[in-house]
Short mmCIF file of C-alpha atoms and ligand atoms in Angstrom, two decimals:
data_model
loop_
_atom_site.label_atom_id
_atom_site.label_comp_id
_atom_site.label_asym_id
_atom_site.label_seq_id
_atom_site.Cartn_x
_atom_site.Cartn_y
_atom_site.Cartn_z
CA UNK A 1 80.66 48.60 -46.88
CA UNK A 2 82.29 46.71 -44.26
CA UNK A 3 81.10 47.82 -41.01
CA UNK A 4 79.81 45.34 -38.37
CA UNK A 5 75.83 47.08 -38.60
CA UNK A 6 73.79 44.32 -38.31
CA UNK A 7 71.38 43.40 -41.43
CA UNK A 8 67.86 44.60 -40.96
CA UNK A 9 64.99 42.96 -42.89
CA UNK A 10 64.09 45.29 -45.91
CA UNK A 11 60.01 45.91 -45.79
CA UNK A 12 57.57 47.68 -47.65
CA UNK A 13 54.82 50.23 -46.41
CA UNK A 14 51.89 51.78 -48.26
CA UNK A 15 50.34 54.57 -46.94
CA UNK A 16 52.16 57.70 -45.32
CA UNK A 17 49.57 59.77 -44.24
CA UNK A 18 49.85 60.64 -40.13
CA UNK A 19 50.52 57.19 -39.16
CA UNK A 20 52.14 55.64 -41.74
CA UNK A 21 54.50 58.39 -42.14
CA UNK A 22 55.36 57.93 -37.95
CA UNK A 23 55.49 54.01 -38.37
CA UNK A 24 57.89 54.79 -41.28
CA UNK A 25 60.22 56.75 -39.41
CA UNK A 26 60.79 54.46 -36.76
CA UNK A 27 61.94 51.57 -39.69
CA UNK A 28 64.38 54.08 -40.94
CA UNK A 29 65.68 55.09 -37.94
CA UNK A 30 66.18 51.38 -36.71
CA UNK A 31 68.11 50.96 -40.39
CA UNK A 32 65.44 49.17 -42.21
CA UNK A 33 65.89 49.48 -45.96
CA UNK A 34 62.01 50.65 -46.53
CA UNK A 35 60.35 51.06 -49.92
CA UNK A 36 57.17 53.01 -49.42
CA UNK A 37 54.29 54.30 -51.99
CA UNK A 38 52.01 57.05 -50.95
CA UNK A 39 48.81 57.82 -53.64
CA UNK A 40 49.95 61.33 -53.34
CA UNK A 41 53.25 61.35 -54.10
CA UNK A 42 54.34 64.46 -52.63
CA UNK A 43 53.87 63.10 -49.19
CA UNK A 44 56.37 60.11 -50.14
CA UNK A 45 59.06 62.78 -51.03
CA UNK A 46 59.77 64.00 -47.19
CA UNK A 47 60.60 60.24 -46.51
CA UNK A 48 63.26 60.05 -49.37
CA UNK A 49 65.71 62.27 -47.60
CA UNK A 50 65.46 59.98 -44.72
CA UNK A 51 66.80 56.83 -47.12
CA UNK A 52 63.05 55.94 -47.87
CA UNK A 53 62.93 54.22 -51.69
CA UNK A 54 59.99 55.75 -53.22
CA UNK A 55 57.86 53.82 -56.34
CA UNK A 56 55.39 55.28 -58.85
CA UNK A 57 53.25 52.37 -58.07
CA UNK A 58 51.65 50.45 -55.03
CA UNK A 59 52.24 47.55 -57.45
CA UNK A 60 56.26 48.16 -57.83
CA UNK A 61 56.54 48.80 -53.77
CA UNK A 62 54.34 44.99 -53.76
CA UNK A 63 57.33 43.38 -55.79
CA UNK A 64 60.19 45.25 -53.95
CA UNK A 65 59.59 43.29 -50.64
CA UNK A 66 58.18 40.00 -48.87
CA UNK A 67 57.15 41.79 -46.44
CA UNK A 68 54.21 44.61 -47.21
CA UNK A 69 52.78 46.83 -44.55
CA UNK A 70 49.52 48.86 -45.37
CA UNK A 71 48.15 51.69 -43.47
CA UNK A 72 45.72 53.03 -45.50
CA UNK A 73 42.29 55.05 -44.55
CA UNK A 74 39.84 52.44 -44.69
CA UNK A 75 38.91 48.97 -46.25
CA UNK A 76 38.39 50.58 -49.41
CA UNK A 77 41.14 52.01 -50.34
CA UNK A 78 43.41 48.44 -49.28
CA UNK A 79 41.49 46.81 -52.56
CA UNK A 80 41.54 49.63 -54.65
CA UNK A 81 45.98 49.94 -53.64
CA UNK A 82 46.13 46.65 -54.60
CA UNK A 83 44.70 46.31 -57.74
CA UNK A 84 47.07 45.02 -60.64
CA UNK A 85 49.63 44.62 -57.69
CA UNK A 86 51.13 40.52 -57.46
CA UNK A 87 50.47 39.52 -54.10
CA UNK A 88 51.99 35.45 -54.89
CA UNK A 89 54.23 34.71 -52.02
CA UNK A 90 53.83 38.01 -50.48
CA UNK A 91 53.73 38.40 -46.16
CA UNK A 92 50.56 41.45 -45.81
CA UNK A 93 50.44 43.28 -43.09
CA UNK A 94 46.73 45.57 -42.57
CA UNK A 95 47.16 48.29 -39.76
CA UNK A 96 44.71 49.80 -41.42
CA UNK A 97 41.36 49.90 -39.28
CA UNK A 98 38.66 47.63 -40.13
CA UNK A 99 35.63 45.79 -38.69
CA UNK A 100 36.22 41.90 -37.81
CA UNK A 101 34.38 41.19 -40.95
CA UNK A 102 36.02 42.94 -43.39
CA UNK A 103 39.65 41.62 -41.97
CA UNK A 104 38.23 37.96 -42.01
CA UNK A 105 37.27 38.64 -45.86
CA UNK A 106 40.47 40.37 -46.91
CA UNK A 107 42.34 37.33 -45.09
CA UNK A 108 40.62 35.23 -47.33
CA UNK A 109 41.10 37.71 -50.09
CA UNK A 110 44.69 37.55 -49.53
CA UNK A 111 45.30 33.71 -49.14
CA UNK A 112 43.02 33.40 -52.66
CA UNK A 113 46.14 35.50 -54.38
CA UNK A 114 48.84 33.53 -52.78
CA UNK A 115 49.54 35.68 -49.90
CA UNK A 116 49.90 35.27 -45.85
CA UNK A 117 47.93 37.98 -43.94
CA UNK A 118 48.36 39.28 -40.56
CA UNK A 119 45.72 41.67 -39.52
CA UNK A 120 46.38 44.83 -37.34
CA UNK A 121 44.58 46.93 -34.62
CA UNK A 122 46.28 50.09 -33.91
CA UNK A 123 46.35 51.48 -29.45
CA UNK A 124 47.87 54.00 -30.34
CA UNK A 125 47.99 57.69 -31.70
CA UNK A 126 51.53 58.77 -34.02
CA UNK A 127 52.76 60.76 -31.10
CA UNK A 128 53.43 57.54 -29.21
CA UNK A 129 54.83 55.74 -32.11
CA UNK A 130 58.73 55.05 -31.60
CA UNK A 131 57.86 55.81 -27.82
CA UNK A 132 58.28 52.77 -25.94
CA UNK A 133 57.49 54.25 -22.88
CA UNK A 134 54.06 55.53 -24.39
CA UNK A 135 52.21 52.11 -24.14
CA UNK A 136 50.80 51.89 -27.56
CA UNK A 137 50.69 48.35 -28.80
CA UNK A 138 49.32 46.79 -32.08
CA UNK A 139 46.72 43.98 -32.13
CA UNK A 140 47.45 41.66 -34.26
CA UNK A 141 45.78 38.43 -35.60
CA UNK A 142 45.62 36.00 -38.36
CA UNK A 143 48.50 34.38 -39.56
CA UNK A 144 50.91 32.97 -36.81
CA UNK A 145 53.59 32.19 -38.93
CA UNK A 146 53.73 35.09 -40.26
CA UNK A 147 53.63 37.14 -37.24
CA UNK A 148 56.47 35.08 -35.59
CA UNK A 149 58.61 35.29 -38.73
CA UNK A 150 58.41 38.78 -38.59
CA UNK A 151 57.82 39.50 -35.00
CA UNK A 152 60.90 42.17 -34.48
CA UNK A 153 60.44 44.33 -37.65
CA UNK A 154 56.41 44.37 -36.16
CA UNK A 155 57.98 44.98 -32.74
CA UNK A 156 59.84 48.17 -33.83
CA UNK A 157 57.36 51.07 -34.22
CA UNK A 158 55.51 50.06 -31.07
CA UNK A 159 54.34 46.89 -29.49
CA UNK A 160 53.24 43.93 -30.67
CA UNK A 161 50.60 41.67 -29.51
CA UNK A 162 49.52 38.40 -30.98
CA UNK A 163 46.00 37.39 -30.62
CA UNK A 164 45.04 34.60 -32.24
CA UNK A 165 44.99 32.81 -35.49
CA UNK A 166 41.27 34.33 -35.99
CA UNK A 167 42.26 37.65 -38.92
CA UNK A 168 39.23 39.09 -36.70
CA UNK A 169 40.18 39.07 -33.34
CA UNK A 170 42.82 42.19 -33.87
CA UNK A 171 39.42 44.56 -35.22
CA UNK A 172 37.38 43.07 -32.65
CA UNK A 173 39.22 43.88 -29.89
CA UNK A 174 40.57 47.23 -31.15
CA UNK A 175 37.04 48.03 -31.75
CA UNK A 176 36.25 46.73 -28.44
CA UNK A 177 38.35 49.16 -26.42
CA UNK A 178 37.43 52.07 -28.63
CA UNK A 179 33.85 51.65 -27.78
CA UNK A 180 34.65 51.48 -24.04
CA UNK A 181 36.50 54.89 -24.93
CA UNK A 182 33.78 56.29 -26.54
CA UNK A 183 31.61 55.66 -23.15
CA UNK A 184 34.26 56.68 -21.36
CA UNK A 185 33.86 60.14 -23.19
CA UNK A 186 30.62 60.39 -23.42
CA UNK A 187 30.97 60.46 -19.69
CA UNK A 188 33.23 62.90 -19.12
CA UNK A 189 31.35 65.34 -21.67
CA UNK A 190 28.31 65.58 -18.99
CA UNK A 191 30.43 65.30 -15.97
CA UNK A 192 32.19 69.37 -18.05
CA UNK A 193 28.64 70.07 -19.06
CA UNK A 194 27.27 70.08 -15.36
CA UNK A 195 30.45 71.79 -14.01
CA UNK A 196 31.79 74.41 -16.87
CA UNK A 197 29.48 77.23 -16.42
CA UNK A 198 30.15 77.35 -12.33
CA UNK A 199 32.57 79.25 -10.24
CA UNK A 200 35.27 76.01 -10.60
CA UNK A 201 38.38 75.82 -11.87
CA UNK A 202 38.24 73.47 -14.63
CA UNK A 203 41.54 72.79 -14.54
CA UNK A 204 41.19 71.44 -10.80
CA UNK A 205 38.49 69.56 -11.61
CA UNK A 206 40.01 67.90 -14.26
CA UNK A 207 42.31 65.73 -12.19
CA UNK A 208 39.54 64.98 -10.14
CA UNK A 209 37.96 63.01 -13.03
CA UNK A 210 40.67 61.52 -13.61
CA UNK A 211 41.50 60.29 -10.68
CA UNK A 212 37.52 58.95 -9.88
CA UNK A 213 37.68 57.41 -13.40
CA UNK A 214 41.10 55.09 -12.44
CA UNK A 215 39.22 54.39 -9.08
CA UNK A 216 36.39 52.72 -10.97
CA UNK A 217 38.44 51.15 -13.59
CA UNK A 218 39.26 48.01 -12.01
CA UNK A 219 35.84 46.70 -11.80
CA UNK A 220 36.58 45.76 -15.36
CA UNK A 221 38.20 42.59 -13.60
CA UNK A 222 34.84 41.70 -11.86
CA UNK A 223 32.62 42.44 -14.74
CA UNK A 224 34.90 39.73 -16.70
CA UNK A 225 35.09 36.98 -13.36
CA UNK A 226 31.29 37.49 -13.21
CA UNK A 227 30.61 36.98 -16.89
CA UNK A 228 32.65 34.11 -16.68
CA UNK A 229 31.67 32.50 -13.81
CA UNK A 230 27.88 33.34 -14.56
CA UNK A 231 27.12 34.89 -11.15
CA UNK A 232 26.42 38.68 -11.40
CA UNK A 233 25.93 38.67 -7.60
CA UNK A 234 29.62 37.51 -6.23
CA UNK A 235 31.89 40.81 -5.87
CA UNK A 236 29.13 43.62 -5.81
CA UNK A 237 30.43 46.60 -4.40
CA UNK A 238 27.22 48.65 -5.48
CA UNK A 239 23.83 47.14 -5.99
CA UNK A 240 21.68 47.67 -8.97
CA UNK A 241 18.63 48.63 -6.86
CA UNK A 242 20.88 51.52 -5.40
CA UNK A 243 22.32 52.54 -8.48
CA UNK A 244 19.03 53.54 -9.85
CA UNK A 245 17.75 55.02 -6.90
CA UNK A 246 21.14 57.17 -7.26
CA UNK A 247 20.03 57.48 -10.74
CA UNK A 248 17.46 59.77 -9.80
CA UNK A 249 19.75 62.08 -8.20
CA UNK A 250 22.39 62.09 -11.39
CA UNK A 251 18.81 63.16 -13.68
CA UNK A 252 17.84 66.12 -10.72
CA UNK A 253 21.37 68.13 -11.05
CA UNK A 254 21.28 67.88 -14.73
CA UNK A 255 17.78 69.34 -14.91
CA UNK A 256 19.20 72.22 -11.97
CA UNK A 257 21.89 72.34 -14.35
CA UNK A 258 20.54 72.71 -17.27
CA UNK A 259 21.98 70.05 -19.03
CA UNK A 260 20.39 67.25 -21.65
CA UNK A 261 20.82 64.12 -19.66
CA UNK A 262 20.69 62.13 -23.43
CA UNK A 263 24.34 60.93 -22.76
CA UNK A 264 23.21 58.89 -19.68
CA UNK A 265 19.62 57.83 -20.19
CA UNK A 266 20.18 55.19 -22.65
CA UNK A 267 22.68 53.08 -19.95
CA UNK A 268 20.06 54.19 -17.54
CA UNK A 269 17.29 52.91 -18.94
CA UNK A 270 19.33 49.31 -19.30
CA UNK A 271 19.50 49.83 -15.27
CA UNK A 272 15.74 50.10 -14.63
CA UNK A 273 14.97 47.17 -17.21
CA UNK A 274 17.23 44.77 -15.57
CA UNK A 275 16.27 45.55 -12.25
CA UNK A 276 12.75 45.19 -13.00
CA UNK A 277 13.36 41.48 -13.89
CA UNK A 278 13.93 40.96 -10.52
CA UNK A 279 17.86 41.55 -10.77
CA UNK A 280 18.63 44.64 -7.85
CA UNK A 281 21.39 42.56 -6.29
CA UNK A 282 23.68 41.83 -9.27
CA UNK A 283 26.39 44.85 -10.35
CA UNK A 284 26.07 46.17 -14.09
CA UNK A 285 27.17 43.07 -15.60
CA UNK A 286 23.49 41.86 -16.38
CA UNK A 287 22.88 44.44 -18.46
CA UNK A 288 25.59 43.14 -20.69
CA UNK A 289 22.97 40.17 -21.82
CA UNK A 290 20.12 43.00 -22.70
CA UNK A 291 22.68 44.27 -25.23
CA UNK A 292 23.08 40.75 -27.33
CA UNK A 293 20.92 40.59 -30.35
P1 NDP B 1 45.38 59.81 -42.92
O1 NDP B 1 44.05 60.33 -43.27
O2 NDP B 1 46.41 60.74 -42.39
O3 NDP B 1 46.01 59.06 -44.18
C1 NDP B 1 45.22 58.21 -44.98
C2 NDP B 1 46.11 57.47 -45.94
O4 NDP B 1 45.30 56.63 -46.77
C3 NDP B 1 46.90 58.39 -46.86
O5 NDP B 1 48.13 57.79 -47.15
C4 NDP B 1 45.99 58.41 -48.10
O6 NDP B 1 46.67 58.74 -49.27
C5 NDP B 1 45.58 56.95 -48.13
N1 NDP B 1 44.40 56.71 -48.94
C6 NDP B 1 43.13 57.13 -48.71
N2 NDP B 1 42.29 56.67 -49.66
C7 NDP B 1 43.07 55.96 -50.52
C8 NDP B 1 42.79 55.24 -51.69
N3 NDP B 1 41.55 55.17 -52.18
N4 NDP B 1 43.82 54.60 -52.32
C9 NDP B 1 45.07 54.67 -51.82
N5 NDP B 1 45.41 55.35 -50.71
C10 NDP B 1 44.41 55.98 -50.06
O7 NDP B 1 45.11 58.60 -41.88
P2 NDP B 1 46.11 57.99 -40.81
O8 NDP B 1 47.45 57.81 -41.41
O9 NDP B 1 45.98 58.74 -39.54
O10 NDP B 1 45.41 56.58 -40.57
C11 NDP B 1 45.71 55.44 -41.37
C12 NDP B 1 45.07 54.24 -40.70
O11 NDP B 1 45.58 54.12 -39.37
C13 NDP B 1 43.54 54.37 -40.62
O12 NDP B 1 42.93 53.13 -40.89
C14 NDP B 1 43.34 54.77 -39.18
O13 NDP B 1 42.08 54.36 -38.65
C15 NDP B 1 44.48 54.03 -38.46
N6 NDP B 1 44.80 54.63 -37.19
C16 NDP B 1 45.08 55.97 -37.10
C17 NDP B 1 45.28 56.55 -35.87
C18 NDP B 1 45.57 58.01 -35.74
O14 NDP B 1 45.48 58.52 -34.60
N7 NDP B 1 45.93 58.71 -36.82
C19 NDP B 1 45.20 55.75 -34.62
C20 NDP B 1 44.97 54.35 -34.84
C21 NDP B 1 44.74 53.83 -36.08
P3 NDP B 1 46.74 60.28 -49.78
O15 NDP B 1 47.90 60.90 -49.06
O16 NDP B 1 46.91 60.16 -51.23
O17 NDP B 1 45.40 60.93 -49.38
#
């Protein structure tokens, strides 16, 4: 061939279930020669039309590239992929989820077999994968040379953000903002629980919530000045002491309601304990130091 198509690095993915099949697409379609094993081989066959190379083994997709991608369910099934594969000289790339612990040991489990790990958090779902303008992102940390070497190829499904040489940090912080989610949920689920059997339009209320949830979202920024700067008073828009007297009000209208107020009472009860050590004037941040163990 002599055409003037620029040479993509060739890379190799395990793991084409939702995500990995999505992240796999967007190599192909960028012309990335991409050799890709799936433990259930008829979900690798799709991919072949698309100019996918498929292997019987996670151990012969290993040797066909430097560079080896996993996404994979869960911690588990990275070791058991792996086995018999030669990792020696190998550049391993984990987007599949994991705790900060259990990156930080296969980092080490990796460097023991010769290879350089990068560690990956995944913000995003595979709808928004190969959408720029969706605003996923992939945490990733561990190995710096490794992610700078192979930066662009990482930069291709969706984007790419470094954070530190710490295999860790990625799972922390991915974990991080999925627990905020999770609050952020739970929320929501009371706010539909107190509404939903009313005479309102869910559907207008909806945007409501949304809009009320972006309002509050930037006192993020003064949680983290005040935990950095140590003062929990500086910046309060709205005092402990009032929030729990409000709290009273929030635990009325469920009980009119009829609704379990078990969602809430557990932050609640965080509230009353930090305001009865003598803390009414600070924000929410000081409850942030009853939560370390
Ligand atoms: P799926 O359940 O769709 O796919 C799981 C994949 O893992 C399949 O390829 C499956 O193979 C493989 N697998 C499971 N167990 C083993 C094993 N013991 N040995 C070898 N392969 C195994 O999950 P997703 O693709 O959605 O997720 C993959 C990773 O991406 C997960 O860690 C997930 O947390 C993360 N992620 C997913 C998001 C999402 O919205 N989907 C969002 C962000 C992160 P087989 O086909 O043979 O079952």
């Amino acid at each position: 061939m002599t055409d003037n198509t620029p040479q993509r690095n060739p890379l190799t993915l395990l793991g084409l279930g939702a995500m990995g099949t999505a992240l796999a697409h967007t190599w192909l379609t960028a012309g990335h020669p991409l050799t890709v094993w799936n433990r259930t081989a008829a979900r690798s066959e799709p991919l072949a039309a698309h100019g996918a190379r498929i292997t019987a083994t996670a151990a012969e997709a290993v040797a066909a590239s430097d560079l080896v991608v996993l996404c994979l369910l869960d911690d588990a099934s990275v070791e058991e992929a792996l086995q018999g594969a030669d990792l020696n000289g190998k550049d391993l790339v984990n987007l599949t989820t994991s705790t900060p612990g259990q990156a930080r040991a296969r980092a080490a489990w990796a460097q023991e077999r010769g290879a350089r790990f990068l560690d990956g958090g995944i913000m995003a779902i595979p709808p928004m994968i190969g959408v720029p303008e969706s605003g996923g992102y992939v945490f990733y940390s561990g190995s710096r040379p490794l992610f700078e070497t192979h930066e662009q190829v990482l930069a291709v499904p969706t984007g790419a953000r470094y954070v530190g040489e710490d295999a860790g940090f990625a799972a922390l912080q991915d974990v991080a903002l999925l627990s905020a989610m999770t609050g952020m949920f739970a929320g929501l689920s009371h706010a539909f629980a107190l509404v939903r059997k009313e005479n309102i339009d869910l559907k207008e209320f909806a945007p409501l919530l949304v809009d009320w949830l972006t309002a509050m979202a930037p006192a993020t920024h003064t949680t983290a000045e005040q935990l950095t700067s140590d003062d929990y008073t500086t910046g309060v828009a709205s005092n402990l002491a009032m929030m729990v007297a409000g709290n009273t009000t929030l635990l009325r209208t469920a009980e009119e309601q009829g609704v379990s107020s078990e969602l809430l009472l557990p932050f609640m009860d965080l509230m009353e304990r930090r305001l009865k050590d003598g803390h009414g004037d600070e924000s929410t941040t000081g409850l942030i130091e009853l939560l370390s163990r």
